Amino acid sequence: MNASVKEISYAEALNQALREEMRRDPLVFVMGEDVGNLGGLFKVTNGLLQEFGPDRVIDTPISEAAIAGAGVGSALVGTRPVIEFQFMDFMTIAMDQIVNHAAKLRYMTGGIATVPLVIRAPICAGVGLGAQHSQSLEAWFVHVPGLKVVMPSTPADAKGLLKSAVRDNNPVLFLEHRLLYSQTGPVPEEEYLIPLGSADVKRPGTDLTVIATGRTVHLALAAARTLASDGIELEVIEPRTLQPLDIELLEGSVRKTSRLVVVNDGCRSCGYAAEIVARIMETCFYHLDAPIQMVCTRDVPMPVAPALQKEVMVSEEDVIRACRAGLAA
Amino acid sequence: MNASVKEISYAEALNQALREEMRRDPLVFVMGEDVGNLGGLFKVTNGLLQEFGPDRVIDTPISEAAIAGAGVGSALVGTRPVIEFQFMDFMTIAMDQIVNHAAKLRYMTGGIATVPLVIRAPICAGVGLGAQHSQSLEAWFVHVPGLKVVMPSTPADAKGLLKSAVRDNNPVLFLEHRLLYSQTGPVPEEEYLIPLGSADVKRPGTDLTVIATGRTVHLALAAARTLASDGIELEVIEPRTLQPLDIELLEGSVRKTSRLVVVNDGCRSCGYAAEIVARIMETCFYHLDAPIQMVCTRDVPMPVAPALQKEVMVSEEDVIRACRAGLAA
Amino acid sequence: MSTAQTSESAETRPLTISREIRLEWYTRMCTIRHFEREIVQLNRAGLVAGTAHLYIGMEAIAVGACAAMRENDLLTSTHRGHGHCIARGLDMGHMMAEILGRADGYCHGKGGSMHITDVSRGVLGADGIVGGGIPLAVGAALGLRLKRNNSIVFCFFGEGAANQGSFHEALNLASLRQLPVVFICENNQWALSASFSETTAGQSVARRAVAYAMASDRVDGNDVEAVFRAANDAAERARRGSGPTLLECITYRHEGHSVFTRQEIRPTDEIEHWKKQDPIERYRSLLIAEDIASASKLGEIDAEVSRLVSSAAAFAKNSPSPGLATAFSGVYA
Amino acid sequence: MSTAQTSESAETRPLTISREIRLEWYTRMCTIRHFEREIVQLNRAGLVAGTAHLYIGMEAIAVGACAAMRENDLLTSTHRGHGHCIARGLDMGHMMAEILGRADGYCHGKGGSMHITDVSRGVLGADGIVGGGIPLAVGAALGLRLKRNNSIVFCFFGEGAANQGSFHEALNLASLRQLPVVFICENNQWALSASFSETTAGQSVARRAVAYAMASDRVDGNDVEAVFRAANDAAERARRGSGPTLLECITYRHEGHSVFTRQEIRPTDEIEHWKKQDPIERYRSLLIAEDIASASKLGEIDAEVSRLVSSAAAFAKNSPSPGLATAFSGVYA
Ligand SMILES: Cc1ncc(C[n+]2csc(CCOP(=O)(O)OP(=O)(O)O)c2C)c(N)n1
Ligand SMILES: Cc1ncc(C[n+]2csc(CCOP(=O)(O)OP(=O)(O)O)c2C)c(N)n1
Ligand SMILES: [Mg+2]
Ligand SMILES: [Mg+2]
């Protein structure tokens, strides 16, 4: 990456990505609830209405199914919609349009249809909004052939990946952990792209591999710092795009360390962590010295009370505990 | 089970279960598209309108979200709705009602709400209806805390489990593979229940454990017969209820055989097979002599052309191949 | 208890609203107002768990509509549900405890402001999903009919929810089966940052009833008695078995969207204009003008209500945080 | 090409429909009828891959409506979509090959009858989800506007789809933004086994336009010229930038729901009554009565059309099954 960097927030990085892509390509537009006048509930589309006008920054009624369906339809005629859901939980209203249409049209039509659609949404919990505003359902979408799923953990990755998502000719889910929006990080000032499907080694290590997604990457890095003082060197790897998955990089690390902990903010049963376990088990079974440990959101709806929410969400302590277990075994 | 049994089809067994429960409890009712006049697209509710009348057998408009929402609302006031989706693919329209409401109300309200709702749907492919009529999305629902998920493979299990589902005080997804409806099997004439959460050994064996769900149980049994002629004894186990899962029975078998193949009709990425792999890996890692093999629907939307559909769906040959691989390794 | 009284009086047209009832309604509106003001304080103190959507400015709808309900009638509420709960007589201490995420909350701290529920008082639940409660209300009515229970269901939702598919599907179903539901749209003219006019084709929620051959009415949502009369007519229609009604009540929220999303994009003069239409102030003047009560009497009510709210807040603040183990229990019945 | 001609004539009121165009329309309706009859044969022979929903009895709608389309206009279709495709001039051989799941099908055998698509001819796709295509049509119109493309979108759907939330959300959005969409409801009075009257509150799809302040019309869907005139007015409105129209066409399907779900629960006399209203027979009599063509001339057309359909069927039957490897390719662009 370029030397001249600037410290900006995750939300600002996403905003820059959208701004740059909308300037580059007049067919890119954003649509969703409160994306215009308000600049988005989490400010990701801030200022876009002022710069690009109401034809390219569309405030919609509260009609999630129509928002997604209109996204698919406009993509079918060659525009590049970026639609926003205010919380991933609300995608449940638009699943038919996302799963039966966006994901399948390309294949079902034998290649006639192209659906260059980006679907953005904040995921998971952290501010006590409760069970209907706290889900991290990425596993659902990885389960659906035809979709790509992106989940960045840093401002720089968020910007480079969102720009690639906008240019991709397939429907791409772009998932943003709501606690990351205000986190800052260095972002190159010069334009750059990060290709979908490339994982990243966030911290090299030798003793145990931690594969973490989104917010939990930061928990894994914190755990790595803590354990380093005990002379334990974790290798922290972030897939960045869950689908397509850069499996080679993950396998290489596991073959090297022989021990693995998978961390993900989704619920544990049938979650994304289980998918990683299954993939690694298949190709690295004989390299594993211990059972793979999974650290996930506990299998309960997200409670509101701060103390309960903390219990249910993944914490740095959970990651440390799992690493010690993975090393002890 | 009782000695006096009768050979009936899977659809008839489900019909008997509904009839018996509706006779037993006047608060049980069925609702959905074409469930009354037509007796259900697959005849599962056949004759119920005639016996129980239009207040308890409700033909609805094509409004999946309202059907599910009305199911939740009527359950909240103490009735026991059994709603039908004509294809599981159409549940995508009702995910908010199922996932954000049915599944979470009990927990979110601190125990005030009770949602005794049964949601029935045919799953998967086999008759060439294509990508929007062929999905087996059980993994999505196992991923959502608060739901139970049942998937029987025989008429007898289907009847006993559906009766238990109707009496359960939680939302229960009841998934029926559409190719099974016409299959017949022995069903006790005397009333019986099969508790949710109890797996079943469909064939005892010593060399390798096959954990299979729904339709694929029959493929596993066929594979077992084929391999028996080579002196290979498969143990075929069916969870029957995916959530809650009778994990002890599964673990016991794996500890005994040290080898495992998991078969499921859902797509493979983030599918139910991966969940089983993750669970077994956790508790039986040191008992495993070989990597766990997964046999699932291939990760593509379901094509219509018969030859292509056959390629994408799980076959007996796929199971045999996986078993040989699991034994060779 | 006013609910019972008013529903009796509802049978005897012309409708006379007794002095007691009027004072009762004034008291309830003041109670909601004080309750919400207290939430603002608690939020400033950082005590609110998550968010809360304030009902300030809309009190006449919950109080007027719930006055048309009988003891055993049911309601479904929304993310902006405190007013409905108080109008139904829920305990403010347990409500506040829930909003603070405490053990003594209605949901033992698991649900928060957006999920306060008390089935025993007919409150089937607030809802965090815009439009999510509408099909639930229709289902509840369906269930009541199956149980041969002649209660009816009041379904509250905002005008923003009227653009959701769930609204359309639910109203169609309710009309088809002539279910006893009173659909009450609280049209406060804004859905977060979205204005009614820019998001609602036809510029009327009530008119959408035409699509379903459903009775409908549109009233001044800041006039508690107008709301009561309209809701009462709708309730009678439902009790007669003549089917559902779509009742649109025009109102305005005085505060920001929620304590979590406070940024204001509504025109200042519009906000000022509507604050002058304050439903409580209007009712206060009316009661004084019609000699129902003196200013000092109303002042006493106000003071008494504020005492009750303060003690509810005290109860909530003293309630412990839920035991950690409870996080993992209660997922299944 | 009639599409172009009629859309020119559409500008010059009063609308005169030339002899050529009338014969063209008759020919297209016959083509659809023969095509569907051929599908019945192919299904009897066990050659149809999966299912097919026949358009027999409804031909006047596709032909009349598509006659109001211009070369570059778009349409979204339904599970019952063969008629729309043929009216738009798609190749019958490739259509049939798709219905048989063959390599030469429009979707190379991956989509079947419910997913025939040809974007180059403006057919954005049939759809297996009832109501699924309605928001897509609105999105397409939104995209066209962004591209400064003045084409318009025709959105076909059955009356059963008018009870889906997607219908409500999409029409609200289309009306708000005055998008160039012509919503065409093919009201054949049955949705599988569900009768229109028992599932559609209000007993009219057209009237639902009131909810969205949208123009609407209701016509005899078995009268090809009536459908054309109404669709043409709607198209002109859309081209003028005066927004969408909801056009309800009353018709009936002669066959069972699909070749997969054939069980018939509709009253026999109702079916008989409607078969007497056959849109092709009616047009045939009209053309003869008005001396547009002789019975023998129409007979020739019929014979010619049937020859074309037979050769399309032959092409489809001779098309190979898709290569197995194709099952695993083409998921992503
Ligand atoms: C399905 C869904 N979409 C979006 C939201 C986010 N949201 C919460 S309240 C709200 C505005 C609702 O407006 P309205 O229905 O008019 O109720 P009001 O807040 O004005 O009382 C929105 C968009 C949500 N909670 N649920
Ligand atoms: C969302 C959804 N629900 C149910 C079905 C099953 N289904 C296919 S066609 C049909 C009836 C549709 O009726 P209508 O919209 O009037 O079209 P018609 O078949 O009469 O042309 C139904 C219920 C479906 N394909 N999609
Ligand atoms: Mg509002
Ligand atoms: Mg129809």
PDB file of N, CA and C in Angstrom, chain A residues 34 37-38 41-43 59-64 86-87 90 93 127-129 131-133 178 298-308 311-312, chain C residues 49-51 101 108-112 114-115 127-130 160 163-164 191-194 198-199 260-261 263 265 321-324 326-328 331:
ATOM      1  N   ASP A  34     -33.323   6.276   4.811  1.00  0.00           N
ATOM      2  CA  ASP A  34     -32.559   7.339   5.470  1.00  0.00           C
ATOM      3  C   ASP A  34     -31.131   7.488   4.950  1.00  0.00           C
ATOM      4  N   ASN A  37     -31.256  12.222   3.134  1.00  0.00           N
ATOM      5  CA  ASN A  37     -31.348  13.356   4.074  1.00  0.00           C
ATOM      6  C   ASN A  37     -30.534  13.145   5.340  1.00  0.00           C
ATOM      7  N   LEU A  38     -30.595  11.935   5.860  1.00  0.00           N
ATOM      8  CA  LEU A  38     -29.904  11.678   7.125  1.00  0.00           C
ATOM      9  C   LEU A  38     -28.440  11.277   6.897  1.00  0.00           C
ATOM     10  N   LEU A  41     -28.092   5.850   8.768  1.00  0.00           N
ATOM     11  CA  LEU A  41     -28.217   5.751  10.229  1.00  0.00           C
ATOM     12  C   LEU A  41     -26.844   5.766  10.879  1.00  0.00           C
ATOM     13  N   PHE A  42     -25.849   5.211  10.174  1.00  0.00           N
ATOM     14  CA  PHE A  42     -24.494   5.188  10.727  1.00  0.00           C
ATOM     15  C   PHE A  42     -23.547   6.070   9.917  1.00  0.00           C
ATOM     16  N   LYS A  43     -24.177   6.974   9.132  1.00  0.00           N
ATOM     17  CA  LYS A  43     -23.408   8.024   8.441  1.00  0.00           C
ATOM     18  C   LYS A  43     -22.526   7.543   7.284  1.00  0.00           C
ATOM     19  N   ASP A  59     -33.706   7.962  -1.080  1.00  0.00           N
ATOM     20  CA  ASP A  59     -34.360   7.668   0.191  1.00  0.00           C
ATOM     21  C   ASP A  59     -35.640   6.900  -0.113  1.00  0.00           C
ATOM     22  N   THR A  60     -35.771   5.732   0.452  1.00  0.00           N
ATOM     23  CA  THR A  60     -36.939   4.905   0.135  1.00  0.00           C
ATOM     24  C   THR A  60     -37.933   4.881   1.293  1.00  0.00           C
ATOM     25  N   PRO A  61     -39.152   4.424   1.003  1.00  0.00           N
ATOM     26  CA  PRO A  61     -40.078   4.097   2.090  1.00  0.00           C
ATOM     27  C   PRO A  61     -39.515   2.901   2.877  1.00  0.00           C
ATOM     28  N   ILE A  62     -40.147   2.581   3.988  1.00  0.00           N
ATOM     29  CA  ILE A  62     -39.744   1.401   4.755  1.00  0.00           C
ATOM     30  C   ILE A  62     -40.362   0.193   4.063  1.00  0.00           C
ATOM     31  N   SER A  63     -39.640  -0.333   3.092  1.00  0.00           N
ATOM     32  CA  SER A  63     -40.120  -1.414   2.223  1.00  0.00           C
ATOM     33  C   SER A  63     -38.930  -2.274   1.833  1.00  0.00           C
ATOM     34  N   GLU A  64     -38.413  -3.034   2.779  1.00  0.00           N
ATOM     35  CA  GLU A  64     -37.168  -3.762   2.524  1.00  0.00           C
ATOM     36  C   GLU A  64     -37.238  -4.687   1.313  1.00  0.00           C
ATOM     37  N   GLN A  86     -30.710  -1.073   7.336  1.00  0.00           N
ATOM     38  CA  GLN A  86     -30.280  -0.375   8.553  1.00  0.00           C
ATOM     39  C   GLN A  86     -29.714  -1.326   9.595  1.00  0.00           C
ATOM     40  N   PHE A  87     -30.199  -2.541   9.582  1.00  0.00           N
ATOM     41  CA  PHE A  87     -29.646  -3.594  10.424  1.00  0.00           C
ATOM     42  C   PHE A  87     -29.775  -4.886   9.625  1.00  0.00           C
ATOM     43  N   PHE A  90     -33.009  -6.873   9.326  1.00  0.00           N
ATOM     44  CA  PHE A  90     -34.127  -6.501   8.455  1.00  0.00           C
ATOM     45  C   PHE A  90     -34.016  -7.153   7.086  1.00  0.00           C
ATOM     46  N   ILE A  93     -36.658  -9.623   5.779  1.00  0.00           N
ATOM     47  CA  ILE A  93     -37.854  -9.234   5.019  1.00  0.00           C
ATOM     48  C   ILE A  93     -37.601  -9.330   3.514  1.00  0.00           C
ATOM     49  N   VAL A 127     -24.664  -2.424  21.439  1.00  0.00           N
ATOM     50  CA  VAL A 127     -25.215  -1.216  22.045  1.00  0.00           C
ATOM     51  C   VAL A 127     -26.601  -1.465  22.653  1.00  0.00           C
ATOM     52  N   GLY A 128     -26.918  -2.730  22.895  1.00  0.00           N
ATOM     53  CA  GLY A 128     -28.125  -3.034  23.656  1.00  0.00           C
ATOM     54  C   GLY A 128     -29.438  -2.834  22.940  1.00  0.00           C
ATOM     55  N   LEU A 129     -29.451  -3.045  21.622  1.00  0.00           N
ATOM     56  CA  LEU A 129     -30.721  -2.885  20.906  1.00  0.00           C
ATOM     57  C   LEU A 129     -31.543  -4.175  20.885  1.00  0.00           C
ATOM     58  N   ALA A 131     -32.619  -8.427  20.520  1.00  0.00           N
ATOM     59  CA  ALA A 131     -32.584  -9.598  19.638  1.00  0.00           C
ATOM     60  C   ALA A 131     -32.956  -9.324  18.187  1.00  0.00           C
ATOM     61  N   GLN A 132     -33.759  -8.267  17.943  1.00  0.00           N
ATOM     62  CA  GLN A 132     -34.167  -7.990  16.560  1.00  0.00           C
ATOM     63  C   GLN A 132     -33.252  -6.977  15.871  1.00  0.00           C
ATOM     64  N   HIS A 133     -32.208  -6.570  16.555  1.00  0.00           N
ATOM     65  CA  HIS A 133     -31.269  -5.586  15.986  1.00  0.00           C
ATOM     66  C   HIS A 133     -29.823  -6.004  16.229  1.00  0.00           C
ATOM     67  N   ARG A 178     -21.259  -3.014  13.548  1.00  0.00           N
ATOM     68  CA  ARG A 178     -21.623  -1.675  13.981  1.00  0.00           C
ATOM     69  C   ARG A 178     -20.685  -1.069  14.988  1.00  0.00           C
ATOM     70  N   ARG A 298     -22.976 -16.796  21.662  1.00  0.00           N
ATOM     71  CA  ARG A 298     -23.685 -17.921  22.274  1.00  0.00           C
ATOM     72  C   ARG A 298     -25.035 -18.114  21.595  1.00  0.00           C
ATOM     73  N   ASP A 299     -25.526 -19.343  21.588  1.00  0.00           N
ATOM     74  CA  ASP A 299     -26.773 -19.661  20.880  1.00  0.00           C
ATOM     75  C   ASP A 299     -28.029 -19.220  21.629  1.00  0.00           C
ATOM     76  N   VAL A 300     -28.157 -17.914  21.798  1.00  0.00           N
ATOM     77  CA  VAL A 300     -29.389 -17.361  22.376  1.00  0.00           C
ATOM     78  C   VAL A 300     -29.707 -16.069  21.626  1.00  0.00           C
ATOM     79  N   PRO A 301     -30.969 -15.634  21.615  1.00  0.00           N
ATOM     80  CA  PRO A 301     -31.258 -14.309  21.047  1.00  0.00           C
ATOM     81  C   PRO A 301     -30.493 -13.271  21.867  1.00  0.00           C
ATOM     82  N   MET A 302     -30.112 -12.160  21.260  1.00  0.00           N
ATOM     83  CA  MET A 302     -29.289 -11.189  21.981  1.00  0.00           C
ATOM     84  C   MET A 302     -30.106 -10.431  23.023  1.00  0.00           C
ATOM     85  N   PRO A 303     -29.705 -10.517  24.301  1.00  0.00           N
ATOM     86  CA  PRO A 303     -30.434  -9.778  25.336  1.00  0.00           C
ATOM     87  C   PRO A 303     -30.008  -8.311  25.376  1.00  0.00           C
ATOM     88  N   VAL A 304     -30.852  -7.481  26.007  1.00  0.00           N
ATOM     89  CA  VAL A 304     -30.608  -6.045  26.052  1.00  0.00           C
ATOM     90  C   VAL A 304     -29.735  -5.628  27.241  1.00  0.00           C
ATOM     91  N   ALA A 305     -29.985  -6.191  28.405  1.00  0.00           N
ATOM     92  CA  ALA A 305     -29.233  -5.778  29.596  1.00  0.00           C
ATOM     93  C   ALA A 305     -27.735  -5.867  29.313  1.00  0.00           C
ATOM     94  N   PRO A 306     -27.001  -4.768  29.573  1.00  0.00           N
ATOM     95  CA  PRO A 306     -25.570  -4.733  29.229  1.00  0.00           C
ATOM     96  C   PRO A 306     -24.799  -5.955  29.733  1.00  0.00           C
ATOM     97  N   ALA A 307     -25.037  -6.346  30.974  1.00  0.00           N
ATOM     98  CA  ALA A 307     -24.284  -7.475  31.532  1.00  0.00           C
ATOM     99  C   ALA A 307     -24.591  -8.768  30.776  1.00  0.00           C
ATOM    100  N   LEU A 308     -25.845  -8.924  30.390  1.00  0.00           N
ATOM    101  CA  LEU A 308     -26.227 -10.141  29.660  1.00  0.00           C
ATOM    102  C   LEU A 308     -25.664 -10.114  28.241  1.00  0.00           C
ATOM    103  N   GLU A 311     -22.212 -11.161  28.248  1.00  0.00           N
ATOM    104  CA  GLU A 311     -22.079 -12.609  28.421  1.00  0.00           C
ATOM    105  C   GLU A 311     -22.226 -13.358  27.101  1.00  0.00           C
ATOM    106  N   VAL A 312     -23.138 -12.875  26.273  1.00  0.00           N
ATOM    107  CA  VAL A 312     -23.509 -13.598  25.055  1.00  0.00           C
ATOM    108  C   VAL A 312     -22.545 -13.329  23.900  1.00  0.00           C
TER     109      VAL A 312
ATOM    110  N   ALA C  49     -30.895   1.105  28.848  1.00  0.00           N
ATOM    111  CA  ALA C  49     -30.201   0.015  28.166  1.00  0.00           C
ATOM    112  C   ALA C  49     -30.609   0.019  26.698  1.00  0.00           C
ATOM    113  N   GLY C  50     -29.694   0.433  25.832  1.00  0.00           N
ATOM    114  CA  GLY C  50     -30.012   0.459  24.417  1.00  0.00           C
ATOM    115  C   GLY C  50     -30.706   1.736  24.016  1.00  0.00           C
ATOM    116  N   THR C  51     -31.947   1.622  23.606  1.00  0.00           N
ATOM    117  CA  THR C  51     -32.630   2.824  23.126  1.00  0.00           C
ATOM    118  C   THR C  51     -34.039   2.915  23.687  1.00  0.00           C
ATOM    119  N   GLY C 101     -33.015  -2.292  31.618  1.00  0.00           N
ATOM    120  CA  GLY C 101     -32.402  -3.619  31.530  1.00  0.00           C
ATOM    121  C   GLY C 101     -32.158  -4.253  32.885  1.00  0.00           C
ATOM    122  N   HIS C 108     -37.461  -9.092  32.379  1.00  0.00           N
ATOM    123  CA  HIS C 108     -36.266  -9.376  33.178  1.00  0.00           C
ATOM    124  C   HIS C 108     -34.999  -8.856  32.501  1.00  0.00           C
ATOM    125  N   GLY C 109     -35.144  -7.749  31.788  1.00  0.00           N
ATOM    126  CA  GLY C 109     -33.980  -7.103  31.189  1.00  0.00           C
ATOM    127  C   GLY C 109     -33.550  -7.657  29.847  1.00  0.00           C
ATOM    128  N   LYS C 110     -34.277  -8.653  29.377  1.00  0.00           N
ATOM    129  CA  LYS C 110     -33.866  -9.249  28.092  1.00  0.00           C
ATOM    130  C   LYS C 110     -34.400  -8.491  26.887  1.00  0.00           C
ATOM    131  N   GLY C 111     -35.513  -7.783  27.067  1.00  0.00           N
ATOM    132  CA  GLY C 111     -36.162  -7.173  25.905  1.00  0.00           C
ATOM    133  C   GLY C 111     -35.942  -5.682  25.747  1.00  0.00           C
ATOM    134  N   GLY C 112     -35.887  -4.981  26.864  1.00  0.00           N
ATOM    135  CA  GLY C 112     -35.708  -3.538  26.784  1.00  0.00           C
ATOM    136  C   GLY C 112     -36.965  -2.825  26.307  1.00  0.00           C
ATOM    137  N   MET C 114     -38.071  -1.863  23.508  1.00  0.00           N
ATOM    138  CA  MET C 114     -38.772  -2.294  22.291  1.00  0.00           C
ATOM    139  C   MET C 114     -39.515  -3.619  22.415  1.00  0.00           C
ATOM    140  N   HIS C 115     -39.478  -4.220  23.609  1.00  0.00           N
ATOM    141  CA  HIS C 115     -40.146  -5.520  23.716  1.00  0.00           C
ATOM    142  C   HIS C 115     -40.987  -5.688  24.967  1.00  0.00           C
ATOM    143  N   ASP C 127     -42.623  -4.054  19.447  1.00  0.00           N
ATOM    144  CA  ASP C 127     -41.963  -4.785  18.366  1.00  0.00           C
ATOM    145  C   ASP C 127     -40.873  -3.910  17.770  1.00  0.00           C
ATOM    146  N   GLY C 128     -39.707  -4.495  17.578  1.00  0.00           N
ATOM    147  CA  GLY C 128     -38.605  -3.730  17.017  1.00  0.00           C
ATOM    148  C   GLY C 128     -38.602  -3.695  15.509  1.00  0.00           C
ATOM    149  N   ILE C 129     -39.508  -4.447  14.907  1.00  0.00           N
ATOM    150  CA  ILE C 129     -39.582  -4.520  13.450  1.00  0.00           C
ATOM    151  C   ILE C 129     -40.745  -3.668  12.968  1.00  0.00           C
ATOM    152  N   VAL C 130     -40.454  -2.652  12.178  1.00  0.00           N
ATOM    153  CA  VAL C 130     -41.518  -1.788  11.673  1.00  0.00           C
ATOM    154  C   VAL C 130     -42.469  -2.616  10.802  1.00  0.00           C
ATOM    155  N   GLY C 160     -45.130   4.987   8.767  1.00  0.00           N
ATOM    156  CA  GLY C 160     -44.039   4.400   7.987  1.00  0.00           C
ATOM    157  C   GLY C 160     -44.271   2.921   7.737  1.00  0.00           C
ATOM    158  N   ASN C 163     -46.120   1.257   4.575  1.00  0.00           N
ATOM    159  CA  ASN C 163     -45.476   0.968   3.288  1.00  0.00           C
ATOM    160  C   ASN C 163     -44.820  -0.406   3.270  1.00  0.00           C
ATOM    161  N   GLN C 164     -44.979  -1.144   4.352  1.00  0.00           N
ATOM    162  CA  GLN C 164     -44.424  -2.496   4.420  1.00  0.00           C
ATOM    163  C   GLN C 164     -45.409  -3.492   3.804  1.00  0.00           C
ATOM    164  N   ALA C 191     -41.064   9.147   9.495  1.00  0.00           N
ATOM    165  CA  ALA C 191     -40.549   7.817   9.796  1.00  0.00           C
ATOM    166  C   ALA C 191     -39.028   7.985   9.839  1.00  0.00           C
ATOM    167  N   LEU C 192     -38.512   8.138  11.035  1.00  0.00           N
ATOM    168  CA  LEU C 192     -37.110   8.488  11.206  1.00  0.00           C
ATOM    169  C   LEU C 192     -36.865   9.770  10.398  1.00  0.00           C
ATOM    170  N   SER C 193     -36.095   9.741   9.312  1.00  0.00           N
ATOM    171  CA  SER C 193     -35.862  10.984   8.563  1.00  0.00           C
ATOM    172  C   SER C 193     -36.749  11.090   7.327  1.00  0.00           C
ATOM    173  N   ALA C 194     -37.663  10.130   7.175  1.00  0.00           N
ATOM    174  CA  ALA C 194     -38.481  10.098   5.960  1.00  0.00           C
ATOM    175  C   ALA C 194     -39.836  10.760   6.198  1.00  0.00           C
ATOM    176  N   GLU C 198     -43.125  12.195   1.178  1.00  0.00           N
ATOM    177  CA  GLU C 198     -42.136  11.674   0.218  1.00  0.00           C
ATOM    178  C   GLU C 198     -42.071  10.152   0.175  1.00  0.00           C
ATOM    179  N   THR C 199     -42.773   9.486   1.093  1.00  0.00           N
ATOM    180  CA  THR C 199     -42.656   8.018   1.134  1.00  0.00           C
ATOM    181  C   THR C 199     -43.987   7.289   0.991  1.00  0.00           C
ATOM    182  N   PHE C 260     -31.515   7.079  20.943  1.00  0.00           N
ATOM    183  CA  PHE C 260     -30.327   6.525  20.284  1.00  0.00           C
ATOM    184  C   PHE C 260     -30.051   7.287  18.985  1.00  0.00           C
ATOM    185  N   THR C 261     -31.108   7.678  18.281  1.00  0.00           N
ATOM    186  CA  THR C 261     -30.989   8.418  17.018  1.00  0.00           C
ATOM    187  C   THR C 261     -31.673   9.759  17.197  1.00  0.00           C
ATOM    188  N   GLN C 263     -30.496  12.881  15.953  1.00  0.00           N
ATOM    189  CA  GLN C 263     -30.286  13.911  14.927  1.00  0.00           C
ATOM    190  C   GLN C 263     -31.619  14.370  14.328  1.00  0.00           C
ATOM    191  N   ILE C 265     -33.850  16.331  11.538  1.00  0.00           N
ATOM    192  CA  ILE C 265     -33.820  16.929  10.204  1.00  0.00           C
ATOM    193  C   ILE C 265     -35.182  17.541   9.853  1.00  0.00           C
ATOM    194  N   SER C 321     -29.214  -5.699  38.305  1.00  0.00           N
ATOM    195  CA  SER C 321     -28.968  -6.216  36.964  1.00  0.00           C
ATOM    196  C   SER C 321     -29.307  -7.703  36.998  1.00  0.00           C
ATOM    197  N   PRO C 322     -29.848  -8.242  35.900  1.00  0.00           N
ATOM    198  CA  PRO C 322     -30.232  -9.659  35.919  1.00  0.00           C
ATOM    199  C   PRO C 322     -29.026 -10.555  36.161  1.00  0.00           C
ATOM    200  N   GLY C 323     -29.267 -11.679  36.834  1.00  0.00           N
ATOM    201  CA  GLY C 323     -28.188 -12.635  37.068  1.00  0.00           C
ATOM    202  C   GLY C 323     -27.618 -13.109  35.739  1.00  0.00           C
ATOM    203  N   LEU C 324     -26.294 -13.246  35.662  1.00  0.00           N
ATOM    204  CA  LEU C 324     -25.647 -13.600  34.388  1.00  0.00           C
ATOM    205  C   LEU C 324     -26.169 -14.914  33.831  1.00  0.00           C
ATOM    206  N   THR C 326     -29.024 -15.977  33.703  1.00  0.00           N
ATOM    207  CA  THR C 326     -30.301 -15.852  32.975  1.00  0.00           C
ATOM    208  C   THR C 326     -30.073 -15.622  31.481  1.00  0.00           C
ATOM    209  N   ALA C 327     -28.878 -15.161  31.115  1.00  0.00           N
ATOM    210  CA  ALA C 327     -28.593 -14.922  29.684  1.00  0.00           C
ATOM    211  C   ALA C 327     -28.774 -16.200  28.876  1.00  0.00           C
ATOM    212  N   PHE C 328     -28.539 -17.333  29.514  1.00  0.00           N
ATOM    213  CA  PHE C 328     -28.528 -18.601  28.769  1.00  0.00           C
ATOM    214  C   PHE C 328     -29.768 -19.451  29.005  1.00  0.00           C
ATOM    215  N   VAL C 331     -34.670 -19.732  26.402  1.00  0.00           N
ATOM    216  CA  VAL C 331     -34.774 -19.667  24.936  1.00  0.00           C
ATOM    217  C   VAL C 331     -35.976 -20.486  24.462  1.00  0.00           C
TER     218      VAL C 331
END
